[in-house]
Amino acid sequence: MQQVANNHEHGHAHDHEHGHEDHEQLKVLGFWIFLVTDCILFGSLFATYAVLMHSYAGGPTGKELFELPGVIASTFILLTSSFTSGLAILAMNKGKVKELIGWLVVTALLGLSFIGLEISEFTHLVHEGATMSTSAFWSAFFTLVGTHGVHVSVGLFWMVAIMMQLRRRGLTPVTRRKVTTLSLYWHFLDVVWIFLFTVVYLMGVM
Amino acid sequence: MWESLKEFASWFFVTGDPLIYGAMVSIALTMVAIVFVLTKYKKWGWLWREWLTTVDHKRIGIMYLIASLLMLFRGGVDALLMRVQLAFPNLEFLHSDHYNAIFTTHGTIMILFMAMPMMFGLFNMVVPLQLGARDVAYPFLNAVSFWLFMFGAMLFNLSFVIGGSPDAGWLSYPPLSQNDFSPGPGQNFWIWGIQISGIGSLATGINFIVTILKMRAPGMKLMKMPMFSWSVLSSCIMIIFAFPILTVTIALLYLDRFAGAHFFTMDGGGNPMMYLNLIWMWGHPEVYIVVVPAFGIFSEVVATFAKKKLFGYTSMVIAVMGISILSFFTWAHHFFTMGTSANVIAFFAITTMLIAIPTGVKIFNWLFTMYRGKISFKQPMMWTIAFIPCFVVGGATGVMLAVAPADYQYHNSYFLIAHFHQVLIGGVVFGYLAGIYYWWPKLFGFKLDEKLGAWGFWLWNIGFYVCFMPQYALGFMGMTRRYYTYGWDLGWEPLNLVSTVGAFLMGAGFVFQVWQITYSIKHGERDTTGDPWNGRTLEWSIPSPAPFYNFAVVPQVKELDDFWRVKEEKANGTYKEEPVHLEPIHMPKNSGLPFIMSFCWFIAGFGFVWEWTWMAAIGMVGVALVMWARSFQYDTDYYVPVDEVRRTEASLGRVY
């Protein structure tokens, strides 16, 4: 944050040289604010879930259907992907484009397997007779977990786009900013998942 | 084949009401006329290059303004239709279903498609100029916001001729808004019109927060920032916290309707009361989102036209920012009568009353600014002065409603209707009108005619009291909102008739204002100085209309009301002329992508409305492709050479 402010004051003096870098910093700040709004979005879904978490309406409960081993596996996969996206940033700071792209590929593969596990979990649940329309509890469950899954999927497409741009253009102020915002987004989804894992799955099987 | 086509048409289009057939014909004729004029004068290219693809905040502001005035017209016609229906007992002017649809669209349009865009229009027209900036932080995103709003509004308004209007009230409470009671696409139009434009509103909130925090001219510390920009900051902070809740709430409602989910249903463990809580967690901040910028406008106008520094600037800042926090703790006062515990009710009654404190502070600040000032009664000032008593009464009745035990008497009666119209018209509409009159010359280079404006002003004001004062009484007499008719035996007819007359007076006021605008385009007083009102803030230091890059030289700010300081120093000879050094100006390039992306959202929205998954999928893929394409676009800006800046400035009468 400090850096953002400094660069900005700088910028007016030499609009020329720093115009672009300034602008990139501005976008990072905007992205932080976007994450605030996304936080509220998930907050609303969590609140909804908390209200409806015992409204089974005679249908199956989470305790009956959740299979923790799979969920724990996907939790570790997502946490690891957060770590590898951090390694990607370290590679970027060292100016190593190839290493950066390599870590992004690892991150994306981990993200993809997370999504794969989630899809198979949902399929399993539907087979067991728990769908969106089974009860308020399952509506809230699928919406909350699904919204997180959609976020991760969007992040995967975004990651592919950025890897392509990195190959084409290497490290520029613009691509650096894009990698930075992407990794912010990825860490954010990780944090959301930790809450999700705790509130939905752990409290669900307790 | 023919038969099935006919069947489809009668299901797809709204049929059976002569009023709607008339509207369909007039819409079709207007569209043909627009296409004809654009083709005849070969203006399609101009429209695309200069407007549909623009990222210039001033042009986007103008488009917001035009759209919001159109929506004010539509919402106003809805209001007049309702008032005609209620003018006498047992009228059969509107069918009950039609009446339900009209009060629903009136409320939705006035808040979301009139007040919001008019507010965003003012943000866009004024904030960068006031801060000494060349554009907003994200000009491209700004265009995205506008087009999302525009296509969302079009989708919503389409419901009127295709598929049928929503009719479950402006906030569409379940279970009424669920499939059982509101089958068909009408309710979905409400959901998706708001959802699409809501994404745009959220983006605008982010955009202006960053603009205000990071794009101020050098030297403009936060506490030297003009009051309007402060109010915009407050409003945008509320937007980023409130709008995601709206997004979630109506998405869940759609899931209930589309996917058979049980969030707000009566069966399956759903909880309709949760919808009320969620929607008002957005809804109550929303009314502060729209009214706080009006407070900012009054602050600017009062200081300018009383020719005095704003009284109590610091307390004003604290008040405005305090409201942005308090506004999130009052939502349950919208349903005191729905059976929460006494403690909860007491909490929300007290927080609601607390809001009156910062608001009172502001009222006194404006009065003290006027005190001993040399007030010039120009149009912006007229609206400001009219606002004060109106808002005080509206606020006081608000505190009456906040008294929870008494609220059991007023709840959902015409007393409530009168109260919120008094704060929304007296506060928001009067405020935005003051702002439009005030900043009009900066955007268009001429003033709006005073004489026609005075007609509009008096008709609006007299009409307002004639329309809404009787409604307070009607509320006490037992008339509740959303009645489509009433009998002779209730004794409500005299006051209802008076109220209808008042509504038409306001309608006449609006007609005068439209006349005023069209008249002034040709005959309005031209502003050649750039400072028609003897203003105090930076926007008045540049020519009118402002050139596309706003400031040829980025101003150096020393004080609050810095332009006033410069003028004073020039007058008493202490002003030090600094050598001016023009530099190339960094500007964003125009782009058609915001328009195309929002159009794709419109397609997707239309698919969602009719529950045609294939169409929704096509639209969403379109949205994704545009975002993908934008990500690969690197050539998005350019520099305006010094020569061009010099030439432009010279043509506006400023020599560098």
PDB file of N, CA and C in Angstrom, chain A residues 64-149:
ATOM      1  N   GLU A  64     -25.030 -37.090   7.014  1.00  0.00           N
ATOM      2  CA  GLU A  64     -25.236 -38.375   6.359  1.00  0.00           C
ATOM      3  C   GLU A  64     -24.464 -38.487   5.052  1.00  0.00           C
ATOM      4  N   LEU A  65     -24.328 -37.377   4.341  1.00  0.00           N
ATOM      5  CA  LEU A  65     -23.824 -37.486   2.962  1.00  0.00           C
ATOM      6  C   LEU A  65     -22.402 -36.968   2.751  1.00  0.00           C
ATOM      7  N   PHE A  66     -21.929 -36.073   3.612  1.00  0.00           N
ATOM      8  CA  PHE A  66     -20.583 -35.525   3.373  1.00  0.00           C
ATOM      9  C   PHE A  66     -19.552 -36.639   3.521  1.00  0.00           C
ATOM     10  N   GLU A  67     -18.577 -36.645   2.599  1.00  0.00           N
ATOM     11  CA  GLU A  67     -17.481 -37.602   2.730  1.00  0.00           C
ATOM     12  C   GLU A  67     -16.195 -36.833   2.930  1.00  0.00           C
ATOM     13  N   LEU A  68     -15.782 -36.782   4.188  1.00  0.00           N
ATOM     14  CA  LEU A  68     -14.680 -35.897   4.547  1.00  0.00           C
ATOM     15  C   LEU A  68     -13.354 -36.189   3.831  1.00  0.00           C
ATOM     16  N   PRO A  69     -12.975 -37.450   3.619  1.00  0.00           N
ATOM     17  CA  PRO A  69     -11.664 -37.671   2.997  1.00  0.00           C
ATOM     18  C   PRO A  69     -11.496 -36.897   1.685  1.00  0.00           C
ATOM     19  N   GLY A  70     -12.524 -36.974   0.820  1.00  0.00           N
ATOM     20  CA  GLY A  70     -12.441 -36.245  -0.445  1.00  0.00           C
ATOM     21  C   GLY A  70     -12.304 -34.750  -0.221  1.00  0.00           C
ATOM     22  N   VAL A  71     -13.072 -34.243   0.733  1.00  0.00           N
ATOM     23  CA  VAL A  71     -13.045 -32.799   0.975  1.00  0.00           C
ATOM     24  C   VAL A  71     -11.695 -32.379   1.544  1.00  0.00           C
ATOM     25  N   ILE A  72     -11.147 -33.206   2.415  1.00  0.00           N
ATOM     26  CA  ILE A  72      -9.833 -32.880   2.976  1.00  0.00           C
ATOM     27  C   ILE A  72      -8.780 -32.894   1.872  1.00  0.00           C
ATOM     28  N   ALA A  73      -8.893 -33.874   0.972  1.00  0.00           N
ATOM     29  CA  ALA A  73      -7.954 -33.911  -0.153  1.00  0.00           C
ATOM     30  C   ALA A  73      -8.049 -32.628  -0.966  1.00  0.00           C
ATOM     31  N   SER A  74      -9.280 -32.226  -1.295  1.00  0.00           N
ATOM     32  CA  SER A  74      -9.386 -31.017  -2.131  1.00  0.00           C
ATOM     33  C   SER A  74      -8.934 -29.785  -1.358  1.00  0.00           C
ATOM     34  N   THR A  75      -9.108 -29.802  -0.031  1.00  0.00           N
ATOM     35  CA  THR A  75      -8.609 -28.676   0.758  1.00  0.00           C
ATOM     36  C   THR A  75      -7.095 -28.577   0.630  1.00  0.00           C
ATOM     37  N   PHE A  76      -6.418 -29.719   0.772  1.00  0.00           N
ATOM     38  CA  PHE A  76      -4.955 -29.673   0.658  1.00  0.00           C
ATOM     39  C   PHE A  76      -4.520 -29.274  -0.741  1.00  0.00           C
ATOM     40  N   ILE A  77      -5.273 -29.739  -1.738  1.00  0.00           N
ATOM     41  CA  ILE A  77      -4.915 -29.362  -3.113  1.00  0.00           C
ATOM     42  C   ILE A  77      -5.017 -27.853  -3.292  1.00  0.00           C
ATOM     43  N   LEU A  78      -6.093 -27.268  -2.787  1.00  0.00           N
ATOM     44  CA  LEU A  78      -6.272 -25.825  -2.981  1.00  0.00           C
ATOM     45  C   LEU A  78      -5.231 -25.030  -2.183  1.00  0.00           C
ATOM     46  N   LEU A  79      -4.957 -25.495  -0.958  1.00  0.00           N
ATOM     47  CA  LEU A  79      -3.945 -24.799  -0.148  1.00  0.00           C
ATOM     48  C   LEU A  79      -2.591 -24.861  -0.837  1.00  0.00           C
ATOM     49  N   THR A  80      -2.266 -26.033  -1.409  1.00  0.00           N
ATOM     50  CA  THR A  80      -0.994 -26.153  -2.113  1.00  0.00           C
ATOM     51  C   THR A  80      -0.961 -25.218  -3.313  1.00  0.00           C
ATOM     52  N   SER A  81      -2.099 -25.107  -4.000  1.00  0.00           N
ATOM     53  CA  SER A  81      -2.111 -24.234  -5.176  1.00  0.00           C
ATOM     54  C   SER A  81      -1.900 -22.778  -4.769  1.00  0.00           C
ATOM     55  N   SER A  82      -2.371 -22.422  -3.584  1.00  0.00           N
ATOM     56  CA  SER A  82      -2.130 -21.071  -3.095  1.00  0.00           C
ATOM     57  C   SER A  82      -0.629 -20.872  -2.877  1.00  0.00           C
ATOM     58  N   PHE A  83       0.022 -21.921  -2.317  1.00  0.00           N
ATOM     59  CA  PHE A  83       1.456 -21.865  -2.079  1.00  0.00           C
ATOM     60  C   PHE A  83       2.212 -21.738  -3.401  1.00  0.00           C
ATOM     61  N   THR A  84       1.813 -22.542  -4.406  1.00  0.00           N
ATOM     62  CA  THR A  84       2.536 -22.478  -5.675  1.00  0.00           C
ATOM     63  C   THR A  84       2.305 -21.142  -6.382  1.00  0.00           C
ATOM     64  N   SER A  85       1.137 -20.559  -6.176  1.00  0.00           N
ATOM     65  CA  SER A  85       0.950 -19.247  -6.813  1.00  0.00           C
ATOM     66  C   SER A  85       1.825 -18.211  -6.107  1.00  0.00           C
ATOM     67  N   GLY A  86       2.101 -18.432  -4.809  1.00  0.00           N
ATOM     68  CA  GLY A  86       3.072 -17.577  -4.114  1.00  0.00           C
ATOM     69  C   GLY A  86       4.466 -17.766  -4.691  1.00  0.00           C
ATOM     70  N   LEU A  87       4.824 -19.026  -5.003  1.00  0.00           N
ATOM     71  CA  LEU A  87       6.132 -19.286  -5.614  1.00  0.00           C
ATOM     72  C   LEU A  87       6.221 -18.599  -6.977  1.00  0.00           C
ATOM     73  N   ALA A  88       5.090 -18.572  -7.689  1.00  0.00           N
ATOM     74  CA  ALA A  88       5.068 -17.886  -8.987  1.00  0.00           C
ATOM     75  C   ALA A  88       5.426 -16.416  -8.813  1.00  0.00           C
ATOM     76  N   ILE A  89       4.874 -15.799  -7.769  1.00  0.00           N
ATOM     77  CA  ILE A  89       5.167 -14.383  -7.520  1.00  0.00           C
ATOM     78  C   ILE A  89       6.658 -14.201  -7.208  1.00  0.00           C
ATOM     79  N   LEU A  90       7.196 -15.124  -6.400  1.00  0.00           N
ATOM     80  CA  LEU A  90       8.628 -15.023  -6.076  1.00  0.00           C
ATOM     81  C   LEU A  90       9.460 -15.107  -7.362  1.00  0.00           C
ATOM     82  N   ALA A  91       9.069 -16.026  -8.254  1.00  0.00           N
ATOM     83  CA  ALA A  91       9.792 -16.142  -9.525  1.00  0.00           C
ATOM     84  C   ALA A  91       9.674 -14.845 -10.319  1.00  0.00           C
ATOM     85  N   MET A  92       8.492 -14.252 -10.273  1.00  0.00           N
ATOM     86  CA  MET A  92       8.302 -12.990 -11.003  1.00  0.00           C
ATOM     87  C   MET A  92       9.207 -11.907 -10.432  1.00  0.00           C
ATOM     88  N   ASN A  93       9.298 -11.873  -9.101  1.00  0.00           N
ATOM     89  CA  ASN A  93      10.134 -10.840  -8.495  1.00  0.00           C
ATOM     90  C   ASN A  93      11.608 -11.029  -8.839  1.00  0.00           C
ATOM     91  N   LYS A  94      11.967 -12.286  -9.120  1.00  0.00           N
ATOM     92  CA  LYS A  94      13.353 -12.524  -9.548  1.00  0.00           C
ATOM     93  C   LYS A  94      13.511 -12.310 -11.056  1.00  0.00           C
ATOM     94  N   GLY A  95      12.398 -12.017 -11.719  1.00  0.00           N
ATOM     95  CA  GLY A  95      12.471 -11.748 -13.151  1.00  0.00           C
ATOM     96  C   GLY A  95      12.555 -12.994 -14.006  1.00  0.00           C
ATOM     97  N   LYS A  96      12.210 -14.154 -13.459  1.00  0.00           N
ATOM     98  CA  LYS A  96      12.338 -15.393 -14.233  1.00  0.00           C
ATOM     99  C   LYS A  96      10.986 -15.781 -14.833  1.00  0.00           C
ATOM    100  N   VAL A  97      10.805 -15.478 -16.108  1.00  0.00           N
ATOM    101  CA  VAL A  97       9.504 -15.679 -16.743  1.00  0.00           C
ATOM    102  C   VAL A  97       9.158 -17.162 -16.843  1.00  0.00           C
ATOM    103  N   LYS A  98      10.160 -17.959 -17.231  1.00  0.00           N
ATOM    104  CA  LYS A  98       9.874 -19.386 -17.442  1.00  0.00           C
ATOM    105  C   LYS A  98       9.436 -20.047 -16.144  1.00  0.00           C
ATOM    106  N   GLU A  99      10.164 -19.731 -15.088  1.00  0.00           N
ATOM    107  CA  GLU A  99       9.831 -20.303 -13.783  1.00  0.00           C
ATOM    108  C   GLU A  99       8.437 -19.849 -13.357  1.00  0.00           C
ATOM    109  N   LEU A 100       8.172 -18.576 -13.610  1.00  0.00           N
ATOM    110  CA  LEU A 100       6.858 -18.020 -13.273  1.00  0.00           C
ATOM    111  C   LEU A 100       5.752 -18.797 -13.986  1.00  0.00           C
ATOM    112  N   ILE A 101       5.928 -18.961 -15.305  1.00  0.00           N
ATOM    113  CA  ILE A 101       4.891 -19.683 -16.056  1.00  0.00           C
ATOM    114  C   ILE A 101       4.775 -21.118 -15.543  1.00  0.00           C
ATOM    115  N   GLY A 102       5.936 -21.717 -15.228  1.00  0.00           N
ATOM    116  CA  GLY A 102       5.927 -23.084 -14.715  1.00  0.00           C
ATOM    117  C   GLY A 102       5.088 -23.203 -13.452  1.00  0.00           C
ATOM    118  N   TRP A 103       5.303 -22.305 -12.505  1.00  0.00           N
ATOM    119  CA  TRP A 103       4.521 -22.374 -11.262  1.00  0.00           C
ATOM    120  C   TRP A 103       3.038 -22.093 -11.512  1.00  0.00           C
ATOM    121  N   LEU A 104       2.766 -21.201 -12.479  1.00  0.00           N
ATOM    122  CA  LEU A 104       1.351 -20.951 -12.803  1.00  0.00           C
ATOM    123  C   LEU A 104       0.706 -22.208 -13.374  1.00  0.00           C
ATOM    124  N   VAL A 105       1.475 -22.961 -14.187  1.00  0.00           N
ATOM    125  CA  VAL A 105       0.931 -24.205 -14.741  1.00  0.00           C
ATOM    126  C   VAL A 105       0.603 -25.172 -13.601  1.00  0.00           C
ATOM    127  N   VAL A 106       1.534 -25.282 -12.646  1.00  0.00           N
ATOM    128  CA  VAL A 106       1.282 -26.173 -11.506  1.00  0.00           C
ATOM    129  C   VAL A 106       0.024 -25.717 -10.754  1.00  0.00           C
ATOM    130  N   THR A 107      -0.055 -24.405 -10.523  1.00  0.00           N
ATOM    131  CA  THR A 107      -1.221 -23.850  -9.812  1.00  0.00           C
ATOM    132  C   THR A 107      -2.510 -24.189 -10.545  1.00  0.00           C
ATOM    133  N   ALA A 108      -2.477 -24.001 -11.864  1.00  0.00           N
ATOM    134  CA  ALA A 108      -3.688 -24.238 -12.650  1.00  0.00           C
ATOM    135  C   ALA A 108      -4.081 -25.710 -12.607  1.00  0.00           C
ATOM    136  N   LEU A 109      -3.074 -26.596 -12.674  1.00  0.00           N
ATOM    137  CA  LEU A 109      -3.398 -28.028 -12.635  1.00  0.00           C
ATOM    138  C   LEU A 109      -4.019 -28.397 -11.293  1.00  0.00           C
ATOM    139  N   LEU A 110      -3.456 -27.839 -10.228  1.00  0.00           N
ATOM    140  CA  LEU A 110      -4.036 -28.104  -8.901  1.00  0.00           C
ATOM    141  C   LEU A 110      -5.465 -27.571  -8.833  1.00  0.00           C
ATOM    142  N   GLY A 111      -5.666 -26.372  -9.368  1.00  0.00           N
ATOM    143  CA  GLY A 111      -7.010 -25.777  -9.388  1.00  0.00           C
ATOM    144  C   GLY A 111      -7.971 -26.657 -10.166  1.00  0.00           C
ATOM    145  N   LEU A 112      -7.470 -27.175 -11.288  1.00  0.00           N
ATOM    146  CA  LEU A 112      -8.307 -28.019 -12.124  1.00  0.00           C
ATOM    147  C   LEU A 112      -8.705 -29.296 -11.378  1.00  0.00           C
ATOM    148  N   SER A 113      -7.757 -29.880 -10.656  1.00  0.00           N
ATOM    149  CA  SER A 113      -8.124 -31.115  -9.945  1.00  0.00           C
ATOM    150  C   SER A 113      -9.082 -30.801  -8.794  1.00  0.00           C
ATOM    151  N   PHE A 114      -8.937 -29.621  -8.192  1.00  0.00           N
ATOM    152  CA  PHE A 114      -9.907 -29.203  -7.176  1.00  0.00           C
ATOM    153  C   PHE A 114     -11.310 -29.173  -7.764  1.00  0.00           C
ATOM    154  N   ILE A 115     -11.421 -28.550  -8.939  1.00  0.00           N
ATOM    155  CA  ILE A 115     -12.735 -28.459  -9.598  1.00  0.00           C
ATOM    156  C   ILE A 115     -13.241 -29.857  -9.953  1.00  0.00           C
ATOM    157  N   GLY A 116     -12.314 -30.724 -10.421  1.00  0.00           N
ATOM    158  CA  GLY A 116     -12.699 -32.095 -10.749  1.00  0.00           C
ATOM    159  C   GLY A 116     -13.294 -32.806  -9.546  1.00  0.00           C
ATOM    160  N   LEU A 117     -12.616 -32.666  -8.399  1.00  0.00           N
ATOM    161  CA  LEU A 117     -13.114 -33.302  -7.180  1.00  0.00           C
ATOM    162  C   LEU A 117     -14.475 -32.755  -6.795  1.00  0.00           C
ATOM    163  N   GLU A 118     -14.624 -31.413  -6.955  1.00  0.00           N
ATOM    164  CA  GLU A 118     -15.907 -30.803  -6.581  1.00  0.00           C
ATOM    165  C   GLU A 118     -17.033 -31.331  -7.466  1.00  0.00           C
ATOM    166  N   ILE A 119     -16.746 -31.439  -8.760  1.00  0.00           N
ATOM    167  CA  ILE A 119     -17.783 -31.943  -9.671  1.00  0.00           C
ATOM    168  C   ILE A 119     -18.164 -33.371  -9.282  1.00  0.00           C
ATOM    169  N   SER A 120     -17.158 -34.202  -8.980  1.00  0.00           N
ATOM    170  CA  SER A 120     -17.488 -35.584  -8.640  1.00  0.00           C
ATOM    171  C   SER A 120     -18.255 -35.642  -7.313  1.00  0.00           C
ATOM    172  N   GLU A 121     -17.913 -34.731  -6.385  1.00  0.00           N
ATOM    173  CA  GLU A 121     -18.660 -34.685  -5.116  1.00  0.00           C
ATOM    174  C   GLU A 121     -20.129 -34.333  -5.370  1.00  0.00           C
ATOM    175  N   PHE A 122     -20.333 -33.321  -6.200  1.00  0.00           N
ATOM    176  CA  PHE A 122     -21.709 -32.889  -6.498  1.00  0.00           C
ATOM    177  C   PHE A 122     -22.479 -34.017  -7.177  1.00  0.00           C
ATOM    178  N   THR A 123     -21.821 -34.691  -8.126  1.00  0.00           N
ATOM    179  CA  THR A 123     -22.494 -35.796  -8.818  1.00  0.00           C
ATOM    180  C   THR A 123     -22.905 -36.867  -7.817  1.00  0.00           C
ATOM    181  N   HIS A 124     -21.967 -37.180  -6.940  1.00  0.00           N
ATOM    182  CA  HIS A 124     -22.253 -38.181  -5.911  1.00  0.00           C
ATOM    183  C   HIS A 124     -23.469 -37.770  -5.066  1.00  0.00           C
ATOM    184  N   LEU A 125     -23.474 -36.491  -4.645  1.00  0.00           N
ATOM    185  CA  LEU A 125     -24.579 -36.006  -3.802  1.00  0.00           C
ATOM    186  C   LEU A 125     -25.908 -36.115  -4.543  1.00  0.00           C
ATOM    187  N   VAL A 126     -25.896 -35.742  -5.819  1.00  0.00           N
ATOM    188  CA  VAL A 126     -27.139 -35.798  -6.594  1.00  0.00           C
ATOM    189  C   VAL A 126     -27.625 -37.241  -6.680  1.00  0.00           C
ATOM    190  N   HIS A 127     -26.672 -38.170  -6.876  1.00  0.00           N
ATOM    191  CA  HIS A 127     -27.051 -39.585  -6.909  1.00  0.00           C
ATOM    192  C   HIS A 127     -27.675 -40.039  -5.598  1.00  0.00           C
ATOM    193  N   GLU A 128     -27.177 -39.467  -4.518  1.00  0.00           N
ATOM    194  CA  GLU A 128     -27.706 -39.834  -3.199  1.00  0.00           C
ATOM    195  C   GLU A 128     -29.048 -39.159  -2.922  1.00  0.00           C
ATOM    196  N   GLY A 129     -29.488 -38.330  -3.843  1.00  0.00           N
ATOM    197  CA  GLY A 129     -30.789 -37.697  -3.670  1.00  0.00           C
ATOM    198  C   GLY A 129     -30.740 -36.321  -3.018  1.00  0.00           C
ATOM    199  N   ALA A 130     -29.578 -35.684  -3.033  1.00  0.00           N
ATOM    200  CA  ALA A 130     -29.496 -34.316  -2.497  1.00  0.00           C
ATOM    201  C   ALA A 130     -29.283 -33.355  -3.656  1.00  0.00           C
ATOM    202  N   THR A 131     -30.325 -32.604  -4.002  1.00  0.00           N
ATOM    203  CA  THR A 131     -30.189 -31.630  -5.088  1.00  0.00           C
ATOM    204  C   THR A 131     -30.578 -30.256  -4.574  1.00  0.00           C
ATOM    205  N   MET A 132     -30.461 -29.309  -5.484  1.00  0.00           N
ATOM    206  CA  MET A 132     -30.832 -27.926  -5.179  1.00  0.00           C
ATOM    207  C   MET A 132     -32.244 -27.836  -4.597  1.00  0.00           C
ATOM    208  N   SER A 133     -33.154 -28.681  -5.082  1.00  0.00           N
ATOM    209  CA  SER A 133     -34.544 -28.528  -4.667  1.00  0.00           C
ATOM    210  C   SER A 133     -34.951 -29.516  -3.566  1.00  0.00           C
ATOM    211  N   THR A 134     -33.966 -30.225  -2.994  1.00  0.00           N
ATOM    212  CA  THR A 134     -34.316 -31.177  -1.942  1.00  0.00           C
ATOM    213  C   THR A 134     -34.798 -30.481  -0.682  1.00  0.00           C
ATOM    214  N   SER A 135     -34.020 -29.516  -0.233  1.00  0.00           N
ATOM    215  CA  SER A 135     -34.406 -28.769   0.969  1.00  0.00           C
ATOM    216  C   SER A 135     -33.635 -27.463   0.986  1.00  0.00           C
ATOM    217  N   ALA A 136     -34.036 -26.571   1.897  1.00  0.00           N
ATOM    218  CA  ALA A 136     -33.356 -25.285   2.001  1.00  0.00           C
ATOM    219  C   ALA A 136     -31.881 -25.486   2.311  1.00  0.00           C
ATOM    220  N   PHE A 137     -31.582 -26.489   3.142  1.00  0.00           N
ATOM    221  CA  PHE A 137     -30.176 -26.745   3.467  1.00  0.00           C
ATOM    222  C   PHE A 137     -29.369 -27.032   2.211  1.00  0.00           C
ATOM    223  N   TRP A 138     -29.884 -27.924   1.358  1.00  0.00           N
ATOM    224  CA  TRP A 138     -29.114 -28.263   0.156  1.00  0.00           C
ATOM    225  C   TRP A 138     -29.084 -27.121  -0.839  1.00  0.00           C
ATOM    226  N   SER A 139     -30.144 -26.314  -0.908  1.00  0.00           N
ATOM    227  CA  SER A 139     -30.091 -25.119  -1.766  1.00  0.00           C
ATOM    228  C   SER A 139     -28.930 -24.243  -1.343  1.00  0.00           C
ATOM    229  N   ALA A 140     -28.848 -24.002  -0.018  1.00  0.00           N
ATOM    230  CA  ALA A 140     -27.804 -23.113   0.488  1.00  0.00           C
ATOM    231  C   ALA A 140     -26.433 -23.733   0.280  1.00  0.00           C
ATOM    232  N   PHE A 141     -26.342 -25.047   0.471  1.00  0.00           N
ATOM    233  CA  PHE A 141     -25.063 -25.741   0.300  1.00  0.00           C
ATOM    234  C   PHE A 141     -24.564 -25.612  -1.131  1.00  0.00           C
ATOM    235  N   PHE A 142     -25.423 -26.005  -2.091  1.00  0.00           N
ATOM    236  CA  PHE A 142     -24.964 -25.993  -3.486  1.00  0.00           C
ATOM    237  C   PHE A 142     -24.651 -24.575  -3.953  1.00  0.00           C
ATOM    238  N   THR A 143     -25.421 -23.607  -3.472  1.00  0.00           N
ATOM    239  CA  THR A 143     -25.172 -22.237  -3.918  1.00  0.00           C
ATOM    240  C   THR A 143     -23.853 -21.719  -3.362  1.00  0.00           C
ATOM    241  N   LEU A 144     -23.620 -21.936  -2.082  1.00  0.00           N
ATOM    242  CA  LEU A 144     -22.386 -21.432  -1.473  1.00  0.00           C
ATOM    243  C   LEU A 144     -21.160 -22.121  -2.057  1.00  0.00           C
ATOM    244  N   VAL A 145     -21.159 -23.452  -2.034  1.00  0.00           N
ATOM    245  CA  VAL A 145     -19.989 -24.182  -2.530  1.00  0.00           C
ATOM    246  C   VAL A 145     -19.835 -23.971  -4.033  1.00  0.00           C
ATOM    247  N   GLY A 146     -20.978 -23.972  -4.738  1.00  0.00           N
ATOM    248  CA  GLY A 146     -20.936 -23.773  -6.183  1.00  0.00           C
ATOM    249  C   GLY A 146     -20.398 -22.401  -6.571  1.00  0.00           C
ATOM    250  N   THR A 147     -20.776 -21.365  -5.822  1.00  0.00           N
ATOM    251  CA  THR A 147     -20.275 -20.024  -6.143  1.00  0.00           C
ATOM    252  C   THR A 147     -18.758 -19.989  -5.998  1.00  0.00           C
ATOM    253  N   HIS A 148     -18.258 -20.656  -4.965  1.00  0.00           N
ATOM    254  CA  HIS A 148     -16.800 -20.732  -4.820  1.00  0.00           C
ATOM    255  C   HIS A 148     -16.192 -21.482  -6.005  1.00  0.00           C
ATOM    256  N   GLY A 149     -16.833 -22.572  -6.401  1.00  0.00           N
ATOM    257  CA  GLY A 149     -16.323 -23.348  -7.529  1.00  0.00           C
ATOM    258  C   GLY A 149     -16.311 -22.540  -8.823  1.00  0.00           C
TER     259      GLY A 149
END
